[in-house]
Amino acid sequence: MFGAVNALGEALVCQALHRGVKTQQRRREGPAAALLWQKPRSAAQQRHSVTAILSKMAGADGDDSLYPIAVLIDELRNEDVQLRLNSIKKLSTIALALGVERTRTELLPFLTDTIYDEDEVLLALAEQLGNFTMLVGGPEYVHCLLPPLESLATVEETVVRDKAVESLRKISQEHSPVDLEVHFEPLVKRLASGDWFTSRTSACGLFSVCYPRVSSTVKAEIRQHFRTLCSDDTPMVRRAAASKLGEFAKVLELDYVKSDIISLFTALASDEQDSVRLLAVEACVSIATLLPQEDLETLVMPTLRQAAEDKSWRVRYMVADKFSELQKAVGPEITKNDLVPAFQNLLKDCEAEVRAAAANKVKEFCENLPEDSREQIIMTHILPCVKELVSDTNQHVKSALASVIMGLSTILGKDNTIEHLLPLFLAQLKDECPEVRLNIISNLDCVNEVIGIRQLSQSLLPAIVELAEDAKWRVRLAIIEYMPLLAGQLGVEFFDEKLNTLCMAWLIDHVYAIREAATCNLMKLVEKFGAEWAQNTIVPKVLGMANDPNYLHRMTTLFCINALSEACGQDITTKQMLPVVLKMSNDQVANVRFNVAKSLQKIGPVLDSNALQTEVKPVLEKLATDTDMDVKYFAQEAISVLALA
Amino acid sequence: METTKLPPSSPSSPTTSFSVPSAEKVDGFPRRSMRRARQRRSHSSSQFRYQSSQVELTPLPLLKDAPVAELHDLFCKKLQQCCVLFDFLDCVADLKGKEIKRAALNELVESVATSRGVLIEPLYPEAIKMISVNIFRTLPPSENPEFDPEEDEPTLEASWPHLQLVYEFFLRFLESPDFQPSMAKRYVDQKFVLQLLELFDSEDPREREYLKTILHRVYGKLLGLRAYIRKQINNIFLRFIYETEHFNGVAELLEILGSIINGFALPLKAEHKQFLVRVLIPLHTAKSLSIFHAQLAYCVVQFMEKDATVTEYIIRGLLKYWPKTCTQKEVMFLGEIEEILDVIEPSQFIRVQEPLFKQIAACISSPHFQVAERALYFWNNEYILSLIEENCQVILPLVFATLYRVSKEHWNQTIVSLIYNVLKTFMEMNSKLFDDLTASYKVEKQKEMKRERERADLWRGLEEHQDRRMQMLTEAARNQRNLQERGERGDPTTPSSPQTAHSDQPEPKPSGASSSSSGAGESAT
């Protein structure tokens, strides 16, 4: 047996050799083009070309572990990207078989060499290498993974670069402090001083992972490099640095946060490009969290105030979007004095985008206000702005507000809600934009807790009816999804009186998605109101549709039965539903007939064995001889699933 | 020395280039027209946020009536008057003020365009200030987040009645025979240019048209800013390619670059080559390529015409980024390849013919007939045909199998007949080679199938081998554990899993034991 394996092995090696030589020629013909103007590889790197691997392999003939690398070479050279991709994805298997030493000495240098490939292959490679530590021999050798990842971190394509950085961050944790200084940190430095922006961008993500575990001299160097990148010539690098500023601040000693980070933060926050400034806002959250309260006013607040009034709406948007985090980071005093007016301004901003972002934060902001002055601040400062937003010209602003406004009722309590908020809810329930109304309806539970839903029910009903008949089916779909919730809050009486008709009407909607959702809705209602309720109100109507001239409606009956049988229980299913289903097996339309088969399969488990044997079985057997092949198929399927054969 | 050509078109009457107002177009979809109506209503208002209390404008005397001694003073006053901004969202607000400013701007435009000796040094800062105040603003968020420049109507700038005149004034100012670059450069500085470039993201095509001409003039007249402008355009493009994929003015910037490339000195600087390879070629990956492809292809061809040695980089770059799923883009790529082949030097052609014709063969076998058709049209191009003929020995074997197969299989009759023509051409070119290939087609095909089978066998064999190995290793590991449990040292084989690899059997450090993998590699050889 082993002889055969060895023979195969030799054949493989020969083939790989052959191909390898050819591909080498191919690469020699156009190396410049393949690499475009990438920096030339060092002599040391080049020594690890295919030749080295091949000569090794030729010497070690007969060794089992040679197959994988032979295949790898072969497949990596394949013209089909998909095949190359496949072999990269099997890289760990191959490394495992090669053993740790040969992975380090042959596979990795080889991979480092092939880095000019298509981005898709490179992405897979970058990802694989992040999980390679054990395959190269554990933390002791993890630095062997750095050369290929370093090259990948300089690639043009963002996804590849980001993945390489992610992998580098991951393996940085597996470096010993010494290795971190000897191998990892020099890599970061090389990237940080690379001449093309891609490598400098990648470097930004690596400072914070090595900083905590290196000596103070190296720390100083790292800080210096980060400083340089924050004032880089290209906005791409400054953006990358700004986005990592918060993360870097977190690993720095407090003194350096004050001396280094604050000046960088201030500089980035007043960058000439708004895309950089807005990233500084994000960093602001982390920085403010790190500093003691007494330093915030002088070190952070001037910049934050400036950002909240930035001339670019993108920066103001970012402030609005991060408002709750900022609020927590700066604490209650500054919130009262500074953030309340700033928030008011954002709610009144001239750009709808900013107002919508701020409107989204209304509830969270109010919730997090210091308790002693919460109500007063809301009533005198926030509520007036909220009132204006209810009649905003932009529907996104209104719908953002509608999605959170109900939450204010729990904060303000019953009396304030009735007096101040209720009129706003009612106004939004009548809004011209369906999304606004939907958002109000979907959050009714908050109000229900505070004032009870009855206060709203008079306005609620017209709003629901209108949404239920909206011309856009997605709106109808959305309201159907809230029906079970509404039914629970409004109670069975109100439901029967006002909403039941709507729920039945959806069953004959001309859009399938609505009919399907309506079916599902019925099931949830039955779960809520019980089988008896179902028997009296829903089941007769559903079964009545079985005689409808439109076959789509007849099928809806079947779909409803599928959904309801379990919730209704054996009795109703056997006595009321089953006869209807069985009768429908004679339908003229094949679609109905095969749905009968599917329904029988579905409700079978609910029936007792007697009904199955005497009633279901003959019908399915008849359907199994139907002229239509789909009917036959589903009938047979039902027979086998129900074990009636 | 670099020189610049005049830009292809000058927007002397930009309103004519922007034709029918959208509302007058017939639109079958009521929803869209509704959306548009909404867009109309809500334009940018960022501009007015920081406007301090509105100043009441009073009409000044006409420039043409002013005595020469007071002319400059009056000109300056008018410039200052034009720094007041008006709210155009509210179309009835302050109509009087708007009219006064409009009239003043008109006068300024006319004066700068026609009279001599108006532009004296003290006016430069005032003029640039007036321009800056009016045009520099944060562009508003797009009304339509999924704005598709090909499908949707752009949001038009509400304050265009004034803005247009300001742009017109700026343009006349730059084009005036009295214009002194040495004075202007103090005010038209890097910061100014950067803000100007950001405006190219405007959704309003009329504005971008003006910006294009203006930037071109600035590039032409203020030599000190050239490198900076090129660098910032690079940054905009790189951001567009790798970060946002959104920038409305790519086509306009490329148009300017088209004429700049034309003026590059030879031999090309490294900076310019880098721009070609790292910016222009990757621009082909953009989703919205169709909007600026014509301008991009023009730039690429300009580069080739400047310096033929970049041909190989261009073709290999295009092949690297060849669209994999978007047939519409594939057709564009093929169009660009044809433009390139039209001017390619035969010596360069030989360097790229192999990968190129492999791709062309792949396109011919595309099930999308437009892609196949576009590729087959290459054979209607006489120059390309002559290149193919010269290199028939190389090219025919590359495409023959595809042509032969597709001629039998393609669903579209036009493609089939086009392929017959191509085959006929080849037959006439080199009948001997053609006959040989026809004769060996079946054999080759069988060989290919055999290779496929062998590959499959190979993998199967490997996987079996892998399984066996794993089994053996698991067993070995188990034995080893057993041995250890009995307190003996077992002979370690390669363990079954990476975890055990580390814990059970520490690898001896390779002799050269050093840090980098290169060191380890040397010790291995």
Coordinates of N, CA and C in Angstrom, one line a residue, chain B residues 208-275:
Chain B
R208 N -20.0 72.2 -11.9 CA -18.8 71.5 -12.2 C -18.2 71.9 -13.5
E209 N -19.0 72.3 -14.4 CA -18.5 72.8 -15.7 C -17.7 74.1 -15.5
Y210 N -18.2 75.0 -14.7 CA -17.4 76.2 -14.5 C -16.1 75.9 -13.7
L211 N -16.3 75.0 -12.7 CA -15.1 74.7 -11.9 C -14.0 74.1 -12.8
K212 N -14.4 73.3 -13.7 CA -13.4 72.6 -14.6 C -12.6 73.7 -15.4
T213 N -13.3 74.6 -16.0 CA -12.6 75.7 -16.8 C -11.8 76.5 -15.8
I214 N -12.3 76.9 -14.7 CA -11.6 77.7 -13.8 C -10.3 77.0 -13.3
L215 N -10.4 75.8 -12.9 CA -9.3 75.1 -12.3 C -8.2 75.0 -13.4
H216 N -8.7 74.8 -14.6 CA -7.7 74.7 -15.7 C -7.0 76.0 -15.9
R217 N -7.7 77.1 -15.8 CA -7.0 78.4 -15.9 C -6.0 78.6 -14.8
V218 N -6.4 78.2 -13.6 CA -5.5 78.4 -12.4 C -4.3 77.5 -12.7
Y219 N -4.5 76.3 -13.1 CA -3.3 75.4 -13.4 C -2.4 76.0 -14.5
G220 N -3.1 76.6 -15.4 CA -2.3 77.2 -16.5 C -1.5 78.4 -16.1
K221 N -2.1 79.2 -15.2 CA -1.5 80.5 -15.0 C -0.6 80.5 -13.7
L222 N -1.0 79.8 -12.7 CA -0.3 79.8 -11.4 C 0.6 78.6 -11.4
L223 N 1.8 78.7 -11.9 CA 2.7 77.6 -12.0 C 3.1 77.0 -10.7
G224 N 3.2 77.8 -9.7 CA 3.6 77.3 -8.3 C 2.6 76.4 -7.7
L225 N 1.4 76.4 -8.2 CA 0.3 75.5 -7.6 C 0.2 74.2 -8.3
R226 N 0.9 74.0 -9.4 CA 0.6 72.8 -10.3 C 0.8 71.5 -9.5
A227 N 2.0 71.4 -8.9 CA 2.3 70.1 -8.2 C 1.3 69.9 -7.1
Y228 N 0.9 70.9 -6.4 CA 0.0 70.8 -5.3 C -1.4 70.4 -5.9
I229 N -1.8 71.0 -7.0 CA -3.1 70.6 -7.6 C -3.1 69.1 -8.0
R230 N -2.0 68.7 -8.6 CA -2.0 67.3 -9.0 C -2.0 66.4 -7.8
K231 N -1.3 66.7 -6.8 CA -1.3 65.9 -5.6 C -2.7 65.8 -4.9
Q232 N -3.4 66.9 -4.9 CA -4.7 66.9 -4.3 C -5.7 66.1 -5.1
I233 N -5.5 66.2 -6.4 CA -6.4 65.4 -7.3 C -6.2 64.0 -7.0
N234 N -4.9 63.6 -6.9 CA -4.5 62.2 -6.6 C -5.3 61.8 -5.3
N235 N -5.2 62.6 -4.3 CA -5.9 62.3 -3.0 C -7.3 62.1 -3.2
I236 N -8.0 63.0 -4.0 CA -9.4 62.8 -4.2 C -9.7 61.5 -4.9
F237 N -8.9 61.2 -5.9 CA -9.1 59.9 -6.6 C -8.9 58.7 -5.7
L238 N -7.8 58.8 -4.9 CA -7.5 57.6 -4.0 C -8.6 57.4 -3.0
R239 N -9.1 58.5 -2.5 CA -10.2 58.4 -1.6 C -11.5 57.8 -2.3
F240 N -11.7 58.3 -3.5 CA -12.8 57.8 -4.3 C -12.7 56.3 -4.5
I241 N -11.5 55.8 -4.8 CA -11.3 54.4 -5.2 C -11.4 53.6 -3.9
Y242 N -10.6 54.0 -2.9 CA -10.4 53.0 -1.8 C -11.3 53.3 -0.6
E243 N -11.9 54.5 -0.5 CA -12.7 54.8 0.7 C -14.2 55.0 0.5
T244 N -14.6 56.0 -0.3 CA -16.0 56.4 -0.4 C -16.7 55.9 -1.6
E245 N -16.0 55.7 -2.7 CA -16.6 55.4 -4.0 C -17.6 56.4 -4.4
H246 N -17.5 57.6 -3.8 CA -18.5 58.6 -4.2 C -17.7 60.0 -4.4
F247 N -17.8 60.5 -5.6 CA -17.4 61.8 -5.9 C -17.9 62.2 -7.2
N248 N -18.6 63.4 -7.2 CA -19.4 63.7 -8.5 C -18.5 64.2 -9.6
G249 N -17.3 64.7 -9.2 CA -16.6 65.5 -10.2 C -15.4 64.7 -10.9
V250 N -15.4 63.4 -10.8 CA -14.3 62.6 -11.3 C -14.1 62.9 -12.8
A251 N -15.2 62.9 -13.6 CA -15.1 63.1 -15.0 C -14.5 64.4 -15.3
E252 N -14.9 65.5 -14.6 CA -14.4 66.8 -14.9 C -12.9 66.9 -14.6
L253 N -12.5 66.3 -13.4 CA -11.1 66.3 -13.0 C -10.2 65.6 -14.1
L254 N -10.8 64.4 -14.6 CA -10.1 63.7 -15.6 C -9.9 64.5 -16.8
E255 N -10.9 65.2 -17.1 CA -10.9 66.0 -18.4 C -9.7 67.0 -18.3
I256 N -9.6 67.6 -17.1 CA -8.5 68.6 -16.9 C -7.1 67.8 -17.0
L257 N -7.1 66.7 -16.4 CA -5.8 65.9 -16.4 C -5.5 65.5 -17.8
G258 N -6.5 65.2 -18.6 CA -6.2 64.8 -20.0 C -5.4 65.9 -20.7
S259 N -5.7 67.1 -20.5 CA -4.9 68.1 -21.1 C -3.6 68.4 -20.4
I260 N -3.6 68.1 -19.1 CA -2.3 68.3 -18.4 C -1.3 67.2 -18.8
I261 N -1.8 66.0 -19.0 CA -0.9 64.9 -19.4 C -0.2 65.2 -20.7
N262 N -1.0 65.8 -21.5 CA -0.5 66.2 -22.8 C 0.7 67.1 -22.8
G263 N 0.8 67.8 -21.7 CA 1.9 68.8 -21.5 C 3.0 68.2 -20.7
F264 N 3.0 67.0 -20.3 CA 4.1 66.4 -19.5 C 5.4 66.4 -20.3
A265 N 6.4 66.7 -19.6 CA 7.7 66.7 -20.2 C 8.2 65.2 -20.3
L266 N 9.1 65.0 -21.3 CA 9.7 63.6 -21.4 C 11.1 63.6 -21.0
P267 N 11.7 62.6 -20.5 CA 11.0 61.4 -20.1 C 10.0 61.6 -18.9
L268 N 9.0 60.8 -18.8 CA 8.0 61.0 -17.7 C 8.7 60.9 -16.4
K269 N 8.3 61.8 -15.5 CA 8.8 61.7 -14.1 C 8.2 60.5 -13.4
A270 N 8.9 60.1 -12.4 CA 8.4 59.0 -11.6 C 7.0 59.3 -11.0
E271 N 6.8 60.5 -10.6 CA 5.5 61.0 -10.0 C 4.4 60.7 -11.0
H272 N 4.6 61.0 -12.3 CA 3.6 60.9 -13.3 C 3.3 59.4 -13.6
K273 N 4.4 58.6 -13.6 CA 4.2 57.2 -13.8 C 3.4 56.6 -12.7
Q274 N 3.7 57.0 -11.5 CA 3.0 56.5 -10.3 C 1.6 56.9 -10.4
F275 N 1.3 58.1 -10.8 CA -0.1 58.5 -11.0 C -0.8 57.6 -11.9

